[in-house]
Short mmCIF file of the C-alpha atoms (twelve columns), coordinates in Angstrom:
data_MODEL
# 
_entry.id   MODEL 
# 
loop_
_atom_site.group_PDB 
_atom_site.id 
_atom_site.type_symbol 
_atom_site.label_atom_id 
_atom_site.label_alt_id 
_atom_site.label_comp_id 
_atom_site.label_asym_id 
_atom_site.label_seq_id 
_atom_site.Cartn_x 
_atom_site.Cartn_y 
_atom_site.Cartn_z 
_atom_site.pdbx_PDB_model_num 
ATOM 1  C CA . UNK A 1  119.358 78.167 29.651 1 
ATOM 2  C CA . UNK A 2  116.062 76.694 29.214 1 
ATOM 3  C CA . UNK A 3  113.912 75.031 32.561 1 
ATOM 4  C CA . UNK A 4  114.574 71.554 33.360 1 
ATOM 5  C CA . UNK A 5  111.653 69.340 32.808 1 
ATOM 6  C CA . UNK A 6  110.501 68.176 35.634 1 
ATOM 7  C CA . UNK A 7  110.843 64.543 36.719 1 
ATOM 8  C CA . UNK A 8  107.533 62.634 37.556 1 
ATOM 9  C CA . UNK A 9  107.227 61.753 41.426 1 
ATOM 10 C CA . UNK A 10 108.595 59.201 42.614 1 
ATOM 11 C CA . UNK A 11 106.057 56.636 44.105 1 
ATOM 12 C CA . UNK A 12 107.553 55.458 47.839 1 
ATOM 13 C CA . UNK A 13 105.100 52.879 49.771 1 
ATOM 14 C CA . UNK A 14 105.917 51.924 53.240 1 
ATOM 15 C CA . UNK A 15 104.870 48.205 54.615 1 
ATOM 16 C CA . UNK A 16 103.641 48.198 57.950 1 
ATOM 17 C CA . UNK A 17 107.067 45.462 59.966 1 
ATOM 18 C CA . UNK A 18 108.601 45.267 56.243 1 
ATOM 19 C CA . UNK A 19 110.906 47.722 53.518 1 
ATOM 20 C CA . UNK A 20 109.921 50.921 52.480 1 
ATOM 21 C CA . UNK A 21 109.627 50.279 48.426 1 
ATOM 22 C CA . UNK A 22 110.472 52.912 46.345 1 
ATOM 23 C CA . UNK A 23 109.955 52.931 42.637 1 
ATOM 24 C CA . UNK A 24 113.630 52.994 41.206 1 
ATOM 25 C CA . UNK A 25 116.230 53.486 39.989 1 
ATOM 26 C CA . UNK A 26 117.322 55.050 43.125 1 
ATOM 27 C CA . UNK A 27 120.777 56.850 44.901 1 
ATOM 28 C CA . UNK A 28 120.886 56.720 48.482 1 
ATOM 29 C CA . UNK A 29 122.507 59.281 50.336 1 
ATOM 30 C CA . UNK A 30 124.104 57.562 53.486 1 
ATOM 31 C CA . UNK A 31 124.347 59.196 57.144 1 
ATOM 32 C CA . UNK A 32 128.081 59.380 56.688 1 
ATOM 33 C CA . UNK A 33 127.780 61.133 52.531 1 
ATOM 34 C CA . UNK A 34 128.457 57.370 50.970 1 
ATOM 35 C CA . UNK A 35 126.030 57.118 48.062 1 
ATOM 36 C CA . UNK A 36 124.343 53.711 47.609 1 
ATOM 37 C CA . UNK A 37 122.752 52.980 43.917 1 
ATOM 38 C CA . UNK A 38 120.063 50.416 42.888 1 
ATOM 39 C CA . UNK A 39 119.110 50.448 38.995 1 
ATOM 40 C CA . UNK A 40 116.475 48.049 39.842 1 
ATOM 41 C CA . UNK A 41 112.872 49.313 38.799 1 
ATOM 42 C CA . UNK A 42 111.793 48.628 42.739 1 
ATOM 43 C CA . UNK A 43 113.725 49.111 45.655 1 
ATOM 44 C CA . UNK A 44 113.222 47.609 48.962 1 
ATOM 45 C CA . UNK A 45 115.010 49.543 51.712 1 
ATOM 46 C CA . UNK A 46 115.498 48.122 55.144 1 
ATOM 47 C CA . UNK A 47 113.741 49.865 57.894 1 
ATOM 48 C CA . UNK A 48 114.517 47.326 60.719 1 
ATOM 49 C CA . UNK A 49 118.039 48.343 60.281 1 
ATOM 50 C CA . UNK A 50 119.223 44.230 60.617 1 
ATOM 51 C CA . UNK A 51 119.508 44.060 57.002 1 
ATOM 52 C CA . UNK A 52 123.490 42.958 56.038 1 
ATOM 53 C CA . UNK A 53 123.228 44.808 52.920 1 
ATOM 54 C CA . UNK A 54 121.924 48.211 54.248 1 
ATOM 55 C CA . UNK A 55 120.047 50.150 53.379 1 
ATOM 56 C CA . UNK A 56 118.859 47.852 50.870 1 
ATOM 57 C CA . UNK A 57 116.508 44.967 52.751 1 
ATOM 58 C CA . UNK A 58 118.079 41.692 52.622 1 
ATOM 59 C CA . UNK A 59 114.595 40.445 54.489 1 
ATOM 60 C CA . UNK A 60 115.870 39.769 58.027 1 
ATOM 61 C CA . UNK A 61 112.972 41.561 59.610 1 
ATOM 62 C CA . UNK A 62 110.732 38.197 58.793 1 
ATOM 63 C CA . UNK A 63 113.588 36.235 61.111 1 
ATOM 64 C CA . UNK A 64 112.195 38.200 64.188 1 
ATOM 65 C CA . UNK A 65 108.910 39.683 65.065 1 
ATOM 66 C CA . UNK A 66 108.979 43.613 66.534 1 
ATOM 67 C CA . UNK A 67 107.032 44.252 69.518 1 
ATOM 68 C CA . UNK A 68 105.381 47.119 67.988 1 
ATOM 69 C CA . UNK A 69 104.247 45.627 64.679 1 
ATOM 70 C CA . UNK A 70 100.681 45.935 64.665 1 
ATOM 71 C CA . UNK A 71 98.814  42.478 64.288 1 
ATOM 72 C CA . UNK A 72 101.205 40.307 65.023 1 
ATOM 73 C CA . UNK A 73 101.583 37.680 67.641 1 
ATOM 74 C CA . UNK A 74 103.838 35.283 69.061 1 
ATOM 75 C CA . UNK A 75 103.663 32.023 68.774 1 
ATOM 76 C CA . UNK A 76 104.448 31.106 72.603 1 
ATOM 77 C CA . UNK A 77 100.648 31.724 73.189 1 
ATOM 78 C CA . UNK A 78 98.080  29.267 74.692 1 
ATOM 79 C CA . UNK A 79 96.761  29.459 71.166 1 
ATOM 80 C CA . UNK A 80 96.509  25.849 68.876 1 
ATOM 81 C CA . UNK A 81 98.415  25.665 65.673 1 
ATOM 82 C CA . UNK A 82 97.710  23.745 62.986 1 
ATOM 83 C CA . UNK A 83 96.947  19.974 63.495 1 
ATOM 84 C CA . UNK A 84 100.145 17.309 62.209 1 
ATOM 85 C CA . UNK A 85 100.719 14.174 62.089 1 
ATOM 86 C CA . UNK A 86 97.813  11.632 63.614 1 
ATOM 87 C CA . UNK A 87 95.891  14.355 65.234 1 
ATOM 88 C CA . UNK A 88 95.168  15.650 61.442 1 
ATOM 89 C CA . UNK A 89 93.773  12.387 60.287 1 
ATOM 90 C CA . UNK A 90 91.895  11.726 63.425 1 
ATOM 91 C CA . UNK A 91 89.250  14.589 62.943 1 
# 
């Protein structure tokens, strides 16, 4: 038997309140030895843990902002948002 050639890395890039995104396709091996698979070419896999299709990221982490995601800020603030309606027209 002859060495397997080996595979090229795979490339795995983490966004800071958002998926990890791993180039795919991709097989999942689940806490409990279920195996998910994606064929997809990227792969967005939930790190908030909210997602309904986990561990793939169905994008619920934009429906609530974490505490300790770094930049953000809520919008019950003292802070002005944008100007609407007459306000807008008026300046």
């Amino acid at each position: 038997m002859g060495a397997r050639p080996r595979e090229p890395a795979r490339r795995v890039r983490i966004v800071p309140g958002g998926p990890v995104l791993v180039e795919g396709p991709v097989e999942v091996v689940m806490e409990d030895g279920r195996t998910a698979v994606s064929d997809r070419f990227l792969v967005a896999l939930c790190a908030c843990r909210r997602s309904r299709s986990y561990p793939f990221c169905d994008t619920s982490h934009r429906r609530r902002v974490r505490p300790d995601a770094p930049g953000r800020r809520d919008r019950d603030d003292d802070s002005p948002g944008p100007k609407t309606g007459t306000d807008a027209r008026d300046s």
